[in-house]
Coordinates of C-alpha atoms and ligand atoms in Angstrom, one line a residue:
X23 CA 2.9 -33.2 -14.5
X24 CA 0.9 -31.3 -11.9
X25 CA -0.5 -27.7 -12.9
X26 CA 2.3 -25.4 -11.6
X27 CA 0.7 -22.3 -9.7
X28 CA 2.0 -19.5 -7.9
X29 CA 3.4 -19.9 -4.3
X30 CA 1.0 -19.8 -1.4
X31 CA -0.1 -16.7 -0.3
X32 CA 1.1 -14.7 -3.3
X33 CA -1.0 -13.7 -6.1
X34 CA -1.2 -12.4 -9.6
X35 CA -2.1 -8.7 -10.3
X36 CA -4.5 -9.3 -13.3
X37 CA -4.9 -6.7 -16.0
X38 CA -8.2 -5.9 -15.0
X39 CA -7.6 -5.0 -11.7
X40 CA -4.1 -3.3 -11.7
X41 CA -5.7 -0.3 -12.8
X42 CA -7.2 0.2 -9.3
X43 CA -3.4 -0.9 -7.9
X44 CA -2.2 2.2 -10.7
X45 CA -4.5 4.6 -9.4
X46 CA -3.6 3.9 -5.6
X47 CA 0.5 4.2 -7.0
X48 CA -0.4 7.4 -8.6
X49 CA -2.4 9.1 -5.6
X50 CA 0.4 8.1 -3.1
X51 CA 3.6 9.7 -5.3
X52 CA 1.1 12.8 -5.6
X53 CA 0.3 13.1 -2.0
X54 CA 3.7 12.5 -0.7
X55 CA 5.5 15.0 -3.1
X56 CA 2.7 17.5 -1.9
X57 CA 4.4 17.3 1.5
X58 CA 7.9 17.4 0.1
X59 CA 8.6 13.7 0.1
X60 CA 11.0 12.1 -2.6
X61 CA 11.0 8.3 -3.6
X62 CA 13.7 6.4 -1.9
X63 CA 14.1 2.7 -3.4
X64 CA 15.9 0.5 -1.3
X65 CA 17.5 -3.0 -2.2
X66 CA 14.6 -6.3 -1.3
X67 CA 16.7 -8.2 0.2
X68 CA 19.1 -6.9 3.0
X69 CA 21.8 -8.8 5.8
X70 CA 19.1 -10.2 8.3
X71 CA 21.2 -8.6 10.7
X72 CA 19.1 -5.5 10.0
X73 CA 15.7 -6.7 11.0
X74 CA 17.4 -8.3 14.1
X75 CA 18.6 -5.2 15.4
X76 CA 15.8 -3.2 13.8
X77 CA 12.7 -4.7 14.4
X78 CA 13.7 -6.4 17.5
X79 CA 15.1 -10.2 18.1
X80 CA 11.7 -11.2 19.9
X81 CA 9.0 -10.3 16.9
X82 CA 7.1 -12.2 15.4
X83 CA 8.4 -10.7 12.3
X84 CA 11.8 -11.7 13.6
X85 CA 11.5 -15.0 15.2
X86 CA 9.2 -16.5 12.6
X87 CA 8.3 -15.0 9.5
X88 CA 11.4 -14.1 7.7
X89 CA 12.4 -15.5 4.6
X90 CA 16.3 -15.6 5.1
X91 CA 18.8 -17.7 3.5
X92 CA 22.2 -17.9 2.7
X93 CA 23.2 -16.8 -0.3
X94 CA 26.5 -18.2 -1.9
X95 CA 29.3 -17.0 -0.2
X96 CA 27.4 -17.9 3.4
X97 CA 26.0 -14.7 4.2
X98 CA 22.7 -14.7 5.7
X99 CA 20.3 -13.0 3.7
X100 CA 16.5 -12.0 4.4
X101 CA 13.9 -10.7 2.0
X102 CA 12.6 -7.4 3.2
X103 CA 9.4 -7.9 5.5
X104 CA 9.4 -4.3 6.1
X105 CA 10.4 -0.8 5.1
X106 CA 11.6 1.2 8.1
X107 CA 15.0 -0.3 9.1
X108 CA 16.3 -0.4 5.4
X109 CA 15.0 3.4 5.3
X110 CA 17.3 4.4 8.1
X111 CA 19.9 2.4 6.9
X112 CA 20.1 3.9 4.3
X113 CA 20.2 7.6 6.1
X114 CA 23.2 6.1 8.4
X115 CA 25.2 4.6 5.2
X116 CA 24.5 7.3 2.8
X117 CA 25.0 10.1 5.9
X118 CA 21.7 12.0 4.7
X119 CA 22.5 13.8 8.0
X120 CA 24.1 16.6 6.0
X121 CA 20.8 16.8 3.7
X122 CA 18.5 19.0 5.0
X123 CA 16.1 17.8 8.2
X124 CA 13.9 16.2 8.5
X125 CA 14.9 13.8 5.2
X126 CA 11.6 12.9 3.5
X127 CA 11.3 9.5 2.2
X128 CA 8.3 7.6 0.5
X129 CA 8.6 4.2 -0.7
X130 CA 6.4 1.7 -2.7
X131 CA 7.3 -1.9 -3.0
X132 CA 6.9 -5.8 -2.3
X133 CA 7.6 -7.1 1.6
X134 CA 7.6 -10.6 2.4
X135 CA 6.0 -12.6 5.7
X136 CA 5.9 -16.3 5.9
X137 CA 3.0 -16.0 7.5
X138 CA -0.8 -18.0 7.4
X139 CA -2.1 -16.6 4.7
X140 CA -5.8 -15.9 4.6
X141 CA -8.3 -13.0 3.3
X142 CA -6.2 -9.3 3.3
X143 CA -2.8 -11.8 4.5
X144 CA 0.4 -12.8 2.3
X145 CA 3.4 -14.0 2.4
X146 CA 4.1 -11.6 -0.4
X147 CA 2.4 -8.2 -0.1
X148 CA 3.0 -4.7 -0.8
X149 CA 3.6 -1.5 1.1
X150 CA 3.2 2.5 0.3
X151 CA 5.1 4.1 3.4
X152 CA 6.4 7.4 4.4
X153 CA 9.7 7.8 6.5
X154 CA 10.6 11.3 7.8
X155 CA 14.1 11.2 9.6
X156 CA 15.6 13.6 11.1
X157 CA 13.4 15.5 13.9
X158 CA 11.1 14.8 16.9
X159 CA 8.3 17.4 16.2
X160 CA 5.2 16.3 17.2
X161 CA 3.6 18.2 13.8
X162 CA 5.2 15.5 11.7
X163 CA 3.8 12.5 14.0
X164 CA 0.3 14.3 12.8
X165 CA 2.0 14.8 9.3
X166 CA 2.5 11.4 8.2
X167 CA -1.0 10.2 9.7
X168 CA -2.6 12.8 7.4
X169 CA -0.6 12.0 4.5
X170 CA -2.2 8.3 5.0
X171 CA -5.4 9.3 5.5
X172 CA -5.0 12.3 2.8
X173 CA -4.5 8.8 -0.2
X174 CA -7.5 7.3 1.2
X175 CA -9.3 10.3 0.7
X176 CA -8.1 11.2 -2.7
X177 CA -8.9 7.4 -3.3
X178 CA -12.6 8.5 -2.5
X179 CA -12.3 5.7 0.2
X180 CA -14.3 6.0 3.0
X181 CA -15.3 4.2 6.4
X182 CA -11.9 4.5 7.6
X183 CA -11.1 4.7 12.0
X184 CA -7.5 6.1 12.7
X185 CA -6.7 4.8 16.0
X186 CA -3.6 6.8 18.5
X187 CA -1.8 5.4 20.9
X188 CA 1.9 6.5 22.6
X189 CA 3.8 3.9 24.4
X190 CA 6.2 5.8 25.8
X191 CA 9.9 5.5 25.5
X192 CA 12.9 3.5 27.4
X193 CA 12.4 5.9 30.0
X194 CA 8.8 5.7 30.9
X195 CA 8.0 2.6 29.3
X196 CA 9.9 0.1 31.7
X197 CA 7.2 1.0 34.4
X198 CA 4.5 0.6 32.6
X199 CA 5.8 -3.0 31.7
X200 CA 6.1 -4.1 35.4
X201 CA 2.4 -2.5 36.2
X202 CA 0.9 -4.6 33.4
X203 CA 2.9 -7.8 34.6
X204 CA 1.8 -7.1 38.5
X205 CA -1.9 -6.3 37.3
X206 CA -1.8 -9.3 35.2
X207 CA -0.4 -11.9 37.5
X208 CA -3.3 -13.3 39.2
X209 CA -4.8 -14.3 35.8
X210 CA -2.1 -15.4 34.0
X211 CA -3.0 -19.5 33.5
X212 CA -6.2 -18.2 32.2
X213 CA -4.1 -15.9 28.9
X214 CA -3.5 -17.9 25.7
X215 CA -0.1 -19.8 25.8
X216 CA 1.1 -16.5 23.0
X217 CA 0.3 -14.2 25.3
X218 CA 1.8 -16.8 28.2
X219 CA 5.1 -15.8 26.4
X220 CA 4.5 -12.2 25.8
X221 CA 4.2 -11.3 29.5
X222 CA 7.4 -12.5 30.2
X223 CA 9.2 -10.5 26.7
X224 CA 7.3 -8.0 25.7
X225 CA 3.7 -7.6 28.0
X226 CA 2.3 -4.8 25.7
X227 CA 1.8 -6.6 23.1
X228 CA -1.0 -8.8 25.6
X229 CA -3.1 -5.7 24.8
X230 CA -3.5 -6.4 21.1
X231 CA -4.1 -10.5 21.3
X232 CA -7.3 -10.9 18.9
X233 CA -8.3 -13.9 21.6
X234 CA -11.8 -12.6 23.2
X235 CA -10.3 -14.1 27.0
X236 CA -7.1 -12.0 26.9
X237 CA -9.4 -8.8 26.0
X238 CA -11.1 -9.5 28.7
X239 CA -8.8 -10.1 30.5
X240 CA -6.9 -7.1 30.0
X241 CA -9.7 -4.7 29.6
X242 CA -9.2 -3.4 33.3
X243 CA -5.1 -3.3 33.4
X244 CA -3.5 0.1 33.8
X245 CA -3.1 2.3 30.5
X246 CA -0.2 3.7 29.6
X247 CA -1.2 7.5 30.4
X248 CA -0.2 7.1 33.9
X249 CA 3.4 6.0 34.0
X250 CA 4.5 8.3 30.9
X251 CA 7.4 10.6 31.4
X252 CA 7.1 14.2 30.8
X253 CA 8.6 14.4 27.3
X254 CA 6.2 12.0 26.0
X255 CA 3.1 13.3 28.0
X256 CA 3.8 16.9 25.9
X257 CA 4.6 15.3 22.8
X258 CA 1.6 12.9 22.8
X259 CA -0.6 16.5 23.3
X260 CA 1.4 18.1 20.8
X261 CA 0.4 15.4 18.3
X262 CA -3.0 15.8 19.1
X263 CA -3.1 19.3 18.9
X264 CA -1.4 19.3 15.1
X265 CA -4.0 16.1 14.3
X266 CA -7.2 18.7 15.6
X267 CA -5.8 21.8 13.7
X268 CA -6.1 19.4 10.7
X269 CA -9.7 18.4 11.8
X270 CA -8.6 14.7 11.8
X271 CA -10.8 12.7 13.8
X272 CA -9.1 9.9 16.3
X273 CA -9.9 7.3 18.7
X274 CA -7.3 7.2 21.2
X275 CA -6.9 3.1 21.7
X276 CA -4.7 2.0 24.7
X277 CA -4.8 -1.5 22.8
X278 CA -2.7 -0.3 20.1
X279 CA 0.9 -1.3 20.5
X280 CA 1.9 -2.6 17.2
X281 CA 4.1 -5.8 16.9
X282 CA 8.0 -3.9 15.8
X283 CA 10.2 -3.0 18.5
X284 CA 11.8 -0.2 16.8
X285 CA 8.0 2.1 18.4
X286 CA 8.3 5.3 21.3
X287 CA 6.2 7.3 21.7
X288 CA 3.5 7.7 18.8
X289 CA 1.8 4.7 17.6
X290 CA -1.0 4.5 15.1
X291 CA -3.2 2.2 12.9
X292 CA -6.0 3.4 10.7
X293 CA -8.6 0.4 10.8
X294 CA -11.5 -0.4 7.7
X295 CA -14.3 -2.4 9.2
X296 CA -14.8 -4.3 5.7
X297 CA -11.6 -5.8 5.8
X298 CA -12.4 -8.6 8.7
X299 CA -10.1 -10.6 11.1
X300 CA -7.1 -8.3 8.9
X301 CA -8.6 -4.7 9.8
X302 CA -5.5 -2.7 9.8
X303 CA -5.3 -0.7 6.4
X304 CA -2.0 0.9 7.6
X305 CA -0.1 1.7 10.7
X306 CA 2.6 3.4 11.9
X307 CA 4.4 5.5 14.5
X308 CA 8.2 7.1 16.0
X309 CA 10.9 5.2 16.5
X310 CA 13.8 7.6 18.1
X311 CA 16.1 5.0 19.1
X312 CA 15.9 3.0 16.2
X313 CA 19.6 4.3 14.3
X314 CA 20.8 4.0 17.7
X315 CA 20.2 0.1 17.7
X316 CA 21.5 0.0 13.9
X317 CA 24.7 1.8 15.3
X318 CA 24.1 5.2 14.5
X319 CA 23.8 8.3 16.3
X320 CA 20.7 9.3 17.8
X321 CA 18.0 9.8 15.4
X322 CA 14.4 10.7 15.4
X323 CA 12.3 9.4 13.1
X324 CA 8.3 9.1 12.4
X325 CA 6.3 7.1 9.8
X326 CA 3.8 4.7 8.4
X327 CA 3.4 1.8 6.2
X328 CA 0.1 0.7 4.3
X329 CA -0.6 -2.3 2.5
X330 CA -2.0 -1.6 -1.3
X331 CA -3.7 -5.1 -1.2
X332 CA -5.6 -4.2 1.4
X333 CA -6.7 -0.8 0.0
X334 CA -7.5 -2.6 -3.4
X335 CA -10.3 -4.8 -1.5
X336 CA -12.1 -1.8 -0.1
X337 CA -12.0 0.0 -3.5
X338 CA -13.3 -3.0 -5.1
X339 CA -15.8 -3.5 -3.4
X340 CA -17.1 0.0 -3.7
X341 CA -16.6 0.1 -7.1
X342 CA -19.0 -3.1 -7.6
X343 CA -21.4 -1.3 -5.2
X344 CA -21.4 1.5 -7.8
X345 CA -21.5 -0.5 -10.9
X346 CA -24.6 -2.8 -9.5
X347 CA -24.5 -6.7 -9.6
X348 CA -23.7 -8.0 -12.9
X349 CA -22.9 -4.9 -14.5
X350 CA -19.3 -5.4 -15.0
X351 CA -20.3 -8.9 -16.8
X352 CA -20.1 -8.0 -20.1
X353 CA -17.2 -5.5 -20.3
X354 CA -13.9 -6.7 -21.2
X355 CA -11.4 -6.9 -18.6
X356 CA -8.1 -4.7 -18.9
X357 CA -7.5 -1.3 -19.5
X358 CA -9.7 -1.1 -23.4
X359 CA -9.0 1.3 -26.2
X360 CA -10.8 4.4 -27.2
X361 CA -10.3 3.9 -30.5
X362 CA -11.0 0.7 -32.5
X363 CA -10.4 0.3 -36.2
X364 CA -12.6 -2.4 -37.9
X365 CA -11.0 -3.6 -41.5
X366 CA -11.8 -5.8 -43.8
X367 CA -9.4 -7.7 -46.5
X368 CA -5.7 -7.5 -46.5
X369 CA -5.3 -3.9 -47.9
X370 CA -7.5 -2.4 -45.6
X371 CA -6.1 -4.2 -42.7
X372 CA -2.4 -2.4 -43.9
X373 CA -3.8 0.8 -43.8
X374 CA -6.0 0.1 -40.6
X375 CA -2.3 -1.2 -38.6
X376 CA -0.5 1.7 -40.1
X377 CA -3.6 4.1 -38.5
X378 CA -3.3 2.1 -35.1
X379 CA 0.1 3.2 -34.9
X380 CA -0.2 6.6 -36.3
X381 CA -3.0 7.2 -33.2
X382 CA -0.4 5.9 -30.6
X383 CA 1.9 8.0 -31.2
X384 CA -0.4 10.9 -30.6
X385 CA -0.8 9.7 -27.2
X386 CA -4.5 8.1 -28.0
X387 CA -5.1 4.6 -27.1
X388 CA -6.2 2.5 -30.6
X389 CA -6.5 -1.0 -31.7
X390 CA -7.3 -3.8 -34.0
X391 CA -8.6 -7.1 -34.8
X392 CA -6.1 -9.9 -33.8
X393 CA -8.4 -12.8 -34.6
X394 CA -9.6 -12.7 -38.0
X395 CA -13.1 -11.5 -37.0
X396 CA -16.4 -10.5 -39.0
X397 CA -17.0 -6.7 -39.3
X398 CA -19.8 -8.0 -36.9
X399 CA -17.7 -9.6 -34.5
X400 CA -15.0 -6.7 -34.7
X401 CA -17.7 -4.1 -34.0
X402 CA -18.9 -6.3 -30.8
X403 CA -15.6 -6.4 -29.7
X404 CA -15.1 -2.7 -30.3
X405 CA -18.1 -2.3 -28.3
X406 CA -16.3 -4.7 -25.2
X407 CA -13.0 -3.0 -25.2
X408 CA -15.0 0.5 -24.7
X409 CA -13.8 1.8 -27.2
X410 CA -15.8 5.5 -27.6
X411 CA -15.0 5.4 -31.8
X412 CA -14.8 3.0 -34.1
X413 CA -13.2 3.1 -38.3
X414 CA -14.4 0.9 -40.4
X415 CA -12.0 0.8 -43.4
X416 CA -13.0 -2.3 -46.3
X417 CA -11.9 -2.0 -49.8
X418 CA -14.6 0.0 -50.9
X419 CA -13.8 2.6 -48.5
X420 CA -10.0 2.4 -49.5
X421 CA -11.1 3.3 -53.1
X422 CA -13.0 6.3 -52.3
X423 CA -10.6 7.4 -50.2
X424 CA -12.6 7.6 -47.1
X425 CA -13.4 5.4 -43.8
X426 CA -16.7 5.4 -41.8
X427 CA -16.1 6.8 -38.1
X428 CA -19.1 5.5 -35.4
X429 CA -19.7 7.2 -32.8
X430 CA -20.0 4.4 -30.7
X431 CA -22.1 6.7 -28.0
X432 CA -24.6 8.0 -30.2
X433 CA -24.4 5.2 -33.5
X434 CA -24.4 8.4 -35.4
X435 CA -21.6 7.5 -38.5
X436 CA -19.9 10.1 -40.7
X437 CA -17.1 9.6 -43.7
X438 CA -13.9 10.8 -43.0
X439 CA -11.2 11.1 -45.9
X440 CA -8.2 9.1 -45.0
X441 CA -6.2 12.4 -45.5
X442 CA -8.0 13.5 -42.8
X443 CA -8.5 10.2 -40.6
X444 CA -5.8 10.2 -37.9
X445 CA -6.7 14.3 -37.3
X446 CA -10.6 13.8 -36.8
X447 CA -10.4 10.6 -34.7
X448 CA -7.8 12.0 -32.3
X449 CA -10.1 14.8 -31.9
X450 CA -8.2 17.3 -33.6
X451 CA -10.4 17.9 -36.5
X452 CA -14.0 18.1 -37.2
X453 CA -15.9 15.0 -38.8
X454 CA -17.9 15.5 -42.0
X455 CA -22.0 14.6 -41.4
Ligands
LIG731 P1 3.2 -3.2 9.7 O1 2.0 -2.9 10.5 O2 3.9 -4.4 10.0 O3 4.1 -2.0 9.8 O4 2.7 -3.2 8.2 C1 2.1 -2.1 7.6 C2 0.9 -2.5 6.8 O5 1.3 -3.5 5.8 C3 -0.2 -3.2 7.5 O6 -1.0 -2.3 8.2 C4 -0.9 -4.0 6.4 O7 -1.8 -3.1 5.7 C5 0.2 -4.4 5.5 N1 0.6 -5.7 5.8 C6 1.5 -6.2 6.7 N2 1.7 -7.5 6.6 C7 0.9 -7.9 5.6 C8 0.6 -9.2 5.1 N3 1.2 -10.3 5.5 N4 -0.3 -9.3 4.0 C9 -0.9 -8.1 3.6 N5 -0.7 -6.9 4.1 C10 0.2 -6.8 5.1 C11 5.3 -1.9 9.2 O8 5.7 -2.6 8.3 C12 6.1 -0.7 9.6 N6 7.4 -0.6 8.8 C13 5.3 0.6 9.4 C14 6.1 1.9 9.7 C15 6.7 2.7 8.9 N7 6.3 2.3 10.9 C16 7.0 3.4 10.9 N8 7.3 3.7 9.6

């Protein structure tokens, strides 16, 4: 029988690296409940009605790269591939309208794309994301961007470029469209056969097409500053404006349009150059009209969504800048133990497993052999696992009554009295020289 592995374009979170996924968890629930944002969890698979009225009927998302099915009783059914529309779903069903506004959402979780997978790209991947619902101030456009950058930053990740753009809204927008298709016309045999099809659905997204002839192409078309409406002209400055009080630098990019249809005004994406042909870290932006299109009343809302597999690439590779080539060779992967205890023969090993525990539940991390090593072995293990102090308890230390504690930092050793043990090596006591 062939070797079964996981499905293409998922992968296994290892133990040795879902520390780094922990740590980026960690940061983003402390950064959004800094800015008074609670955890919503929403179901991972809705009706796929959802993501047709949400993220629009002619996405790519929509039209291509939904896993949907039907589940037993006929219903079509679609794994999540994003957060937004279940987020306002949720507000409409659960009328959060009579919460307080704006309604502050994070959420953290698994998405799925049947899409080509390749480096930074999944069919399974996960999001950290920030909905707030409920207002169109401009301050909380700048908000959530700076709750985004503010986990990269606590991350100690650097290099990033946050990129602003506004496309307008069903007022001002329509315009736009029909100057990009006039400006475009004359060259339109010469755009890729995607963008062939986008002129005639959705022309904006012609500005984002990766193909090097359609940037071209496009580099000279209108932008999007000269057909917007008032309302959006003022709240584009007043974004700007909150996103300079906070000393956030920008690069206002015309190309970014972003590929959900649920977008007005704001839209943003913060980009890492070490990431490749998949750049985007995270984007985001407002969508005002999107409870209107689920059937709800008008609704402003703003947000963002960032991958965490893209996040955990940049932070690994600076973390084996740090370490230097090869240095990570030798140390055991996973999380380790600071506390090992070495024993030797079956009594020993009793007390030694009745210590392990003991340390646990005083919150310290502790361990023992599993493989019937050597004392050598166990103290080369210790030495793997990180562990910062190791007991060594053999018969002869049972009979006096007290185990050797190493240092493992400083190979100075000192005798403890069991009585004493589980005090000293938890750091509550002093050890005897
Ligand atoms: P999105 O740009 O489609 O936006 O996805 C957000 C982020 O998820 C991307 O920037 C990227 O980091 C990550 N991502 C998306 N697809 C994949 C994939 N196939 N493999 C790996 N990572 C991926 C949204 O989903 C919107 N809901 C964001 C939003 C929230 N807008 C307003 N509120």
């Amino acid at each position: 029988m062939a070797e079964l592995r996981a499905p293409r374009g998922t992968a296994d979170v290892l133990p040795d690296e879902s520390d780094l996924w922990l740590r980026v968890e960690e940061t983003v629930r402390r950064v959004c409940r800094s800015a008074g944002y609670g955890e919503i969890r929403t179901p991972i698979f809705e009706h796929t009605e959802l993501f047709e009225r949400g993220v629009g009927a002619v996405t790519d998302i929509v039209e291509k790269e939904m896993y949907t099915f039907q589940d037993k009783a006929g219903r079509s059914i679609t794994l999540r591939p994003e957060g937004t529309a279940p987020c306002m779903r949720a507000y409409l069903e659960h009328n959060l309208k009579g919460w307080p506004q704006p309604v502050k959402m994070y959420y953290i979780g698994p998405m799925f794309r049947y899409e080509r997978p390749q480096s930074g790209r999944f069919r399974q991947h996960t999001q950290f994301g920030v909905e707030a619902v409920g207002s169109p101030d401009p301050a909380l456009d700048a908000e959530v961007v700076s709750i985004l950058v503010g986990v990269y930053r606590n991350l100690g990740l650097a290099g990033f470029v946050i990129h602003l753009n506004t496309i307008g809204c069903p007022r001002c927008r329509p315009r736009y469209k029909e100057a990009l298709v006039q400006a475009l016309a004359g060259r339109v045999e010469e755009l890729c056969p995607d963008c062939r099809r986008r002129l005639e659905r959705n022309p904006l997204r012609v500005l984002d097409c990766k193909n090097e002839v359609c940037r071209e192409i496009s580099r000279d078309v209108p932008t999007v500053f000269e057909f917007l409406c008032d309302e959006c002209r003022d709240h584009f400055e007043g974004v700007t404006t909150y996103l300079r009080a906070l000393e956030l630098e920008y690069e206002v990019d015309p190309r970014i349009v972003r590929g959900l249809d649920y977008y007005t005004k704001t839209v943003f994406e913060v980009v890492h150059a070490e990431l490749g042909a998949q750049d985007v870290l995270g984007g985001g932006g407002r969508y005002d009209g999107l409870a209107e299109d689920l059937g709800g009343d008008h609704t402003p809302g703003v947000g963002f969504a960032a991958g965490i597999e893209r996040a955990v690439m940049v932070l690994k590779t600076a973390r084996a800048a740090s370490a230097g080539v090869g240095a990570s060779a030798a140390a055991a992967p996973g999380p380790g133990v600071s506390v090992f205890v070495a024993t030797m023969g079956a009594p020993a090993r009793l007390e030694g497993f009745r210590l392990v525990q003991a340390l646990r539940e005083r919150g310290v991390s502790a361990d023992l052999d599993h493989m019937d090593r050597s004392l050598k072995a166990q103290m080369k293990h210790a030495n793997r696992v990180g562990a910062a102090k190791v007991v060594i308890l053999g018969e002869e230390e049972l009979r006096a009554g007290a185990a050797t504690v190493k240092d493992m930092s400083t190979s100075e050793q000192s005798q403890v009295t069991l009585d004493r043990l589980e005090d000293v090596v938890s750091g509550g006591g002093h050890t005897e020289k």
